[in-house]
Short mmCIF file of C-alpha atoms and ligand atoms in Angstrom, two decimals:
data_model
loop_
_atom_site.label_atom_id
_atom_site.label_comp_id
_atom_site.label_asym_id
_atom_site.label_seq_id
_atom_site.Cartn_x
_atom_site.Cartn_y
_atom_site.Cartn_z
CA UNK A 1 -35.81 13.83 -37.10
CA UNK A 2 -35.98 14.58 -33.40
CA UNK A 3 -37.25 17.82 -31.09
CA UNK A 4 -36.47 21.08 -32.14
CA UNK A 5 -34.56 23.39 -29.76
CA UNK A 6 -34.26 27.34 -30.19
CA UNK A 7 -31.36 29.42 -29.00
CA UNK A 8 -32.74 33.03 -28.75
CA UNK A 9 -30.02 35.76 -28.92
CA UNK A 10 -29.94 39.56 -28.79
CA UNK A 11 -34.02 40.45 -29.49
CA UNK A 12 -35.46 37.31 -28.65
CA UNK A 13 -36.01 36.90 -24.81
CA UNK A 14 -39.05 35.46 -25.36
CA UNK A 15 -39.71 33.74 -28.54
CA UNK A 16 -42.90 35.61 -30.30
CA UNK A 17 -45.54 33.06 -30.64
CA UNK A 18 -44.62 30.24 -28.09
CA UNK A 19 -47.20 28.52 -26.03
CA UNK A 20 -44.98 28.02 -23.04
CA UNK A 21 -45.99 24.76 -21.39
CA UNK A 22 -43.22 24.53 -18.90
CA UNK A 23 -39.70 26.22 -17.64
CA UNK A 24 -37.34 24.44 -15.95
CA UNK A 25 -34.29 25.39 -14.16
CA UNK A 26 -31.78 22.80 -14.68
CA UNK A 27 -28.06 22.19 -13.52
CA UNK A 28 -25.84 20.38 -16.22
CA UNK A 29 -22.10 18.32 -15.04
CA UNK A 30 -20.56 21.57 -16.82
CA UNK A 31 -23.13 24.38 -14.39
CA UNK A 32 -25.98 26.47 -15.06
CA UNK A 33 -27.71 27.14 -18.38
CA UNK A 34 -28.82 31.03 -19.06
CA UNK A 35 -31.90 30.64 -17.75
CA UNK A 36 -34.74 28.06 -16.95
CA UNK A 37 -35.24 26.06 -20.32
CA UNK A 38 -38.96 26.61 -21.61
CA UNK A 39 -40.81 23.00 -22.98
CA UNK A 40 -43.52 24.89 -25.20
CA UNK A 41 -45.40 24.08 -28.83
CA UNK A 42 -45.05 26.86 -31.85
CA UNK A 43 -47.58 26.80 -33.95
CA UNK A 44 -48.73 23.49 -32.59
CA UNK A 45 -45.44 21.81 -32.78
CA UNK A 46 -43.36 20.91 -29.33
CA UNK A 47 -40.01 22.85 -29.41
CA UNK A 48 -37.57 23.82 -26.68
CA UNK A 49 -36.55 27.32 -26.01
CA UNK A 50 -33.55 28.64 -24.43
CA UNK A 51 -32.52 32.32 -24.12
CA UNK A 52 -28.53 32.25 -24.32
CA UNK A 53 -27.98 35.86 -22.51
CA UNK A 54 -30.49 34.79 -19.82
CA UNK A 55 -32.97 36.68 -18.32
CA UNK A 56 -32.57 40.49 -18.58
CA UNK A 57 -29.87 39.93 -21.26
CA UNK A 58 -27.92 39.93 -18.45
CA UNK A 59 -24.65 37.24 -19.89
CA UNK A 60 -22.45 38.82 -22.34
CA UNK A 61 -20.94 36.69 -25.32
CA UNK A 62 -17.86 35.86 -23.08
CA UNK A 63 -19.29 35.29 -20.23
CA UNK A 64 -22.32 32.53 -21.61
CA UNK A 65 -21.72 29.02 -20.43
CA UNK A 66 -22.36 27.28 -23.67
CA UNK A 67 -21.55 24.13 -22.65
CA UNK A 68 -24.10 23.87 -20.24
CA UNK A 69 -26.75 25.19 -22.11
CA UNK A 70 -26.01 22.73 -25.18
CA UNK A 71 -26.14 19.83 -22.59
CA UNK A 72 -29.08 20.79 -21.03
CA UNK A 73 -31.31 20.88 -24.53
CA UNK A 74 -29.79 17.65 -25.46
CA UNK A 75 -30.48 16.47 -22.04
CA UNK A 76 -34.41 18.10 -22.63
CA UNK A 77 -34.82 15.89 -25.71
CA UNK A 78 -33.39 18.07 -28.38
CA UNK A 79 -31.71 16.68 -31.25
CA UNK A 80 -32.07 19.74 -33.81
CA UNK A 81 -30.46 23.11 -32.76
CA UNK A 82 -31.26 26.32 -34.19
CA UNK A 83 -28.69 28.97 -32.98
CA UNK A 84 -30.44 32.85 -33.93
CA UNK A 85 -27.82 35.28 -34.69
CA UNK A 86 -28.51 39.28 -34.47
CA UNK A 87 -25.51 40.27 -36.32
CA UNK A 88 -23.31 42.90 -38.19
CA UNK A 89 -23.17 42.98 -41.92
CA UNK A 90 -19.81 43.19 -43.83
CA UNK A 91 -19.73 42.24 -47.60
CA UNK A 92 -22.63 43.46 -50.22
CA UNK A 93 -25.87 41.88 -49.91
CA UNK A 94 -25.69 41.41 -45.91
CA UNK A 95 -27.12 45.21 -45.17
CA UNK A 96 -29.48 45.90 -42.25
CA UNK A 97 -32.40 43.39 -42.47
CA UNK A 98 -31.10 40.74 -44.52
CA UNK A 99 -31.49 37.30 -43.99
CA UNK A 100 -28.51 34.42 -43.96
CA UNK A 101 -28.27 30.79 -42.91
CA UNK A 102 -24.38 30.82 -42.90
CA UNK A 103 -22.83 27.62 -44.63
CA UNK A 104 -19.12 28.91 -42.65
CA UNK A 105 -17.46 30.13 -39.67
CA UNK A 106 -14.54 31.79 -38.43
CA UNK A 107 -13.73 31.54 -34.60
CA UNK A 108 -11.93 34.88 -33.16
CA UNK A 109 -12.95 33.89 -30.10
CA UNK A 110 -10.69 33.23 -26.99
CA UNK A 111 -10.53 31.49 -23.69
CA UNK A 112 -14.06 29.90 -24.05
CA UNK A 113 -14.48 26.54 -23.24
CA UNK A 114 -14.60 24.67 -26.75
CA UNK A 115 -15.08 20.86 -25.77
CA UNK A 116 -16.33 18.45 -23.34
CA UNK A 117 -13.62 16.97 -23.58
CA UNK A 118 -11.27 18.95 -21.16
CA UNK A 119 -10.82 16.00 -18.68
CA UNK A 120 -7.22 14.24 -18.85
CA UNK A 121 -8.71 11.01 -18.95
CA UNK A 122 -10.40 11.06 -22.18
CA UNK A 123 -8.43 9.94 -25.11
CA UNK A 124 -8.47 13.37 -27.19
CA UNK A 125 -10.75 13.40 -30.26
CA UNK A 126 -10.24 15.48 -32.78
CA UNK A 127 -13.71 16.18 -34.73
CA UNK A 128 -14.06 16.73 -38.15
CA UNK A 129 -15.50 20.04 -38.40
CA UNK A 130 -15.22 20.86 -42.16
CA UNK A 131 -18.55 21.63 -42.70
CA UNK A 132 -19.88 23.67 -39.48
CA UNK A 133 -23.41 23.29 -39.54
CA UNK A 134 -25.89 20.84 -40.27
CA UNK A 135 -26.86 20.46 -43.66
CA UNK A 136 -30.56 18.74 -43.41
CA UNK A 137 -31.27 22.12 -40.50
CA UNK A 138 -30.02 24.18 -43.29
CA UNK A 139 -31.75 22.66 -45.75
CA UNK A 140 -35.57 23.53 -43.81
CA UNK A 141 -34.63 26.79 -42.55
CA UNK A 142 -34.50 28.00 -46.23
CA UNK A 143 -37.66 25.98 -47.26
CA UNK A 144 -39.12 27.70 -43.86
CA UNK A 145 -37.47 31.71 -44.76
CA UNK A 146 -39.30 30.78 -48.82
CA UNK A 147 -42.31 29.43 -47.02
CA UNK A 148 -42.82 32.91 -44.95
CA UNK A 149 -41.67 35.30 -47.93
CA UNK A 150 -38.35 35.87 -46.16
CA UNK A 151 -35.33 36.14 -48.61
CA UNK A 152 -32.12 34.88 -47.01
CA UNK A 153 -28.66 34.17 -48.08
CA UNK A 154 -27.79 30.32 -48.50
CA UNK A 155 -23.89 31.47 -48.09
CA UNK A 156 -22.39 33.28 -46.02
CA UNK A 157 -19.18 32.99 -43.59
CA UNK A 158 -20.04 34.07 -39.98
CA UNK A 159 -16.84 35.63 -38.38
CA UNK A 160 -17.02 34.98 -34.64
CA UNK A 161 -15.43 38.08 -32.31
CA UNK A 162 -15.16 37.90 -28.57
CA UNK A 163 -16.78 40.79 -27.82
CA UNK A 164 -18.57 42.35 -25.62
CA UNK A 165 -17.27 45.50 -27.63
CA UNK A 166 -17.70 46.14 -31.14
CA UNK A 167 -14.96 45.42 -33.43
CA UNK A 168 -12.56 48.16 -35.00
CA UNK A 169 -12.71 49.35 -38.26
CA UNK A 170 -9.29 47.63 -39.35
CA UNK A 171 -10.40 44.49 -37.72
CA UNK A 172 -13.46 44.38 -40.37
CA UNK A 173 -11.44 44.84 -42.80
CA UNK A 174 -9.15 42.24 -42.05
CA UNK A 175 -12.31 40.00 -41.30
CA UNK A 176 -13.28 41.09 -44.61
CA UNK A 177 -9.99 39.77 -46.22
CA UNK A 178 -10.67 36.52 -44.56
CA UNK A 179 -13.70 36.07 -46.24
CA UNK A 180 -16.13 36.36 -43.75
CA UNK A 181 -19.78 38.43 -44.86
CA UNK A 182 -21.46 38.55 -40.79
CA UNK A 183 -19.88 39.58 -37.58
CA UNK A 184 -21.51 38.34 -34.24
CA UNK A 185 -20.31 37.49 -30.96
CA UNK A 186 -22.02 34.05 -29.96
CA UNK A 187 -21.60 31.68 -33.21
CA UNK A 188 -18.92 29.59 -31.46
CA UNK A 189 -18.61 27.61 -29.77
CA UNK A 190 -22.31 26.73 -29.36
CA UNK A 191 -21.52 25.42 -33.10
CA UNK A 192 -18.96 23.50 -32.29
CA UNK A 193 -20.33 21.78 -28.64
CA UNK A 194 -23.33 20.85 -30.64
CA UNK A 195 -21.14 19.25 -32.75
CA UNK A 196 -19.16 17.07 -30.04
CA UNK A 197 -22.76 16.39 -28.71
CA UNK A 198 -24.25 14.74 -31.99
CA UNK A 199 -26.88 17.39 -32.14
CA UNK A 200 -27.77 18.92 -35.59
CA UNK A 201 -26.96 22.39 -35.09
CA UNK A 202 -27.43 25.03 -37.85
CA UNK A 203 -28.01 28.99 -37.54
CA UNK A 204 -30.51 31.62 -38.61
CA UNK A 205 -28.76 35.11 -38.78
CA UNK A 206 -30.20 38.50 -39.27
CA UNK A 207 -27.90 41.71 -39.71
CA UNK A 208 -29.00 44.58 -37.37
CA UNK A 209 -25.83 47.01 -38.79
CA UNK A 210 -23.34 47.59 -41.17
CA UNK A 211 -20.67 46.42 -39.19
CA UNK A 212 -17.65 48.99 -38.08
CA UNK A 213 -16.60 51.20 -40.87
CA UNK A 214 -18.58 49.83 -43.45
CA UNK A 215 -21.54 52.23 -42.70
CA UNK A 216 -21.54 55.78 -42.34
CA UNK A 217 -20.18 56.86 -38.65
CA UNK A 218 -20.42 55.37 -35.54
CA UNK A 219 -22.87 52.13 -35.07
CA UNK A 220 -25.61 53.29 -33.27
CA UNK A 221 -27.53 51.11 -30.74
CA UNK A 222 -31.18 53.07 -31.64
CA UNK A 223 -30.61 52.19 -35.44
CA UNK A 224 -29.70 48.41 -34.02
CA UNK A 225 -33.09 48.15 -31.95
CA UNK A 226 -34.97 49.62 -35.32
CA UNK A 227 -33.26 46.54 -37.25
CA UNK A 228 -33.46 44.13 -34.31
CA UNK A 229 -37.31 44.46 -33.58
CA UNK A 230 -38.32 44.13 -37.95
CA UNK A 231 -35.82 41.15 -38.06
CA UNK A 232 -37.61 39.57 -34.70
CA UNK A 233 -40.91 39.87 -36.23
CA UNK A 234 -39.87 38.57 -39.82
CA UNK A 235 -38.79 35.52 -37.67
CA UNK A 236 -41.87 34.64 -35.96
CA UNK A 237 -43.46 33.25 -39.54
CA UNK A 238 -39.82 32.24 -40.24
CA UNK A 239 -39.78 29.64 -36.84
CA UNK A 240 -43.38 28.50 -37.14
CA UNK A 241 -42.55 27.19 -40.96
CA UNK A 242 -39.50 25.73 -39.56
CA UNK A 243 -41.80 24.05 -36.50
CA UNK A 244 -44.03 22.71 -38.71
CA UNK A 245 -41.29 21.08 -41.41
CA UNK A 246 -39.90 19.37 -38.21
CA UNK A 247 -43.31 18.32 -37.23
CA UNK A 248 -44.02 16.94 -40.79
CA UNK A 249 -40.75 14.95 -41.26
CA UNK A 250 -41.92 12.92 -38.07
CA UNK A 251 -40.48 14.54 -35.44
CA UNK A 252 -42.32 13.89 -32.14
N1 HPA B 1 -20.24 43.04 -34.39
C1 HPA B 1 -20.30 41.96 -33.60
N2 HPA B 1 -21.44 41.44 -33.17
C2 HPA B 1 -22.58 42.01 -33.58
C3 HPA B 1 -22.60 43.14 -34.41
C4 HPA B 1 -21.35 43.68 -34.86
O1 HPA B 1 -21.29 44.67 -35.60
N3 HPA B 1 -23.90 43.46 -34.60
C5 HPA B 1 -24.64 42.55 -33.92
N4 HPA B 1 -23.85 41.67 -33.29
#
């Protein structure tokens, strides 16, 4: 089944629970990843750990050179990716707190490099993308949110916005319209690179506000740290589980 990677987001600097055995800086054909890429074991299982805003959540959304940073953990070994998603919530049932392993995407995003395949010389590919994430990664990350007493969502659409602001009120509603439930700013196009790169990619989302004008006033970044640290510590049984089904199907 292959090494398990981890893409930390907003809240997760440090993943809660790793024994870090190593962090390496590395430089990928396509430039730096966010930050040195951490070999460790979670709850006595190897993964990989990579914090995609860097150290100091210092990279915004736009600015993130995913392509390096999915290179890099395939280059480290990886061949399962778990993307983790702080995100808004639009549609009923995705309130602050709740749980989703999105089944769909959107892409609003813009001018971010979406393939490896940018160079002339390659014949172009075009890859089927129908389904958007990995169904076997989706598959355990529910087993691990029922193994840790964590309900989450087996659908959902995750709209993707450029950021780094927060999206109007008229834009959620048109998201709405679209169909998607979450709002974040980082779903794509890790999704997609992981993709073009074989891995198995699949994410774990967590809504940390009512995204714009589906709350009541402005969102407010204390209410989003209240949300963000609950959600972060719900995770840490949540990520052990999934270690451990990883470990159990064979993995290394
Ligand atoms: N919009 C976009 N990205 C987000 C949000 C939001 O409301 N909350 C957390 N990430």
């Amino acid at each position: 089944m292959g090494l398990l990677a981890i893409i930390g987001g907003s809240g997760f600097q440090r993943l809660p629970g790793l024994q870090v055995s190593e962090a390496k800086s590395l430089d990928t054909p396509f430039g730096a990843i966010s930050a040195p890429l951490v070999h460790g074991r979670l709850a006595g299982h190897p993964v990989l750990f990579l914090p995609r805003h860097g150290e100091g959540h210092r990279l915004p959304p736009h600015r993130i050179n995913y392509r390096a940073n999915l290179w890099a953990l395939r280059a480290g070994g990886a061949r399962r990716v778990l993307g983790l998603a702080a995100v808004g919530g639009i549609t009923a049932g995705f309130g602050p707190r709740a749980f989703a392993v999105p089944d769909q995407l959107i892409d609003y995003t813009h001018g971010r490099a979406q393939s490896f395949h940018d160079d002339d010389a390659v014949a172009v590919t075009h890859l089927d993308f129908t389904e958007p994430y990995c169904p076997e990664l989706r598959i355990d990350l529910l087993r691990a949110c029922a193994a840790a007493g964590v309900a989450a969502a087996a659908h959902a659409t995750y709209g993707v916005t450029q950021g780094p602001r927060l999206e109007t009120a008229a834009e959620i509603a048109r998201m709405e319209r679209d169909g998607c439930d979450l709002v974040g700013m980082t779903g794509m196009p890790e999704a997609v690179l992981a993709r073009e790169l074989g891995l198995c990619y699949a994410s774990l989302a967590f809504v940390v506000n009512w995204a714009a004008g589906k709350g009541e006033g402005p969102i407010s970044m204390t209410e989003i740290e209240a949300h963000l640290g609950f959600c972060a510590e719900q995770s840490e049984s949540i990520l052990a589980a999934l270690a451990a089904l990883a470990a159990g199907s064979g993995a290394p």
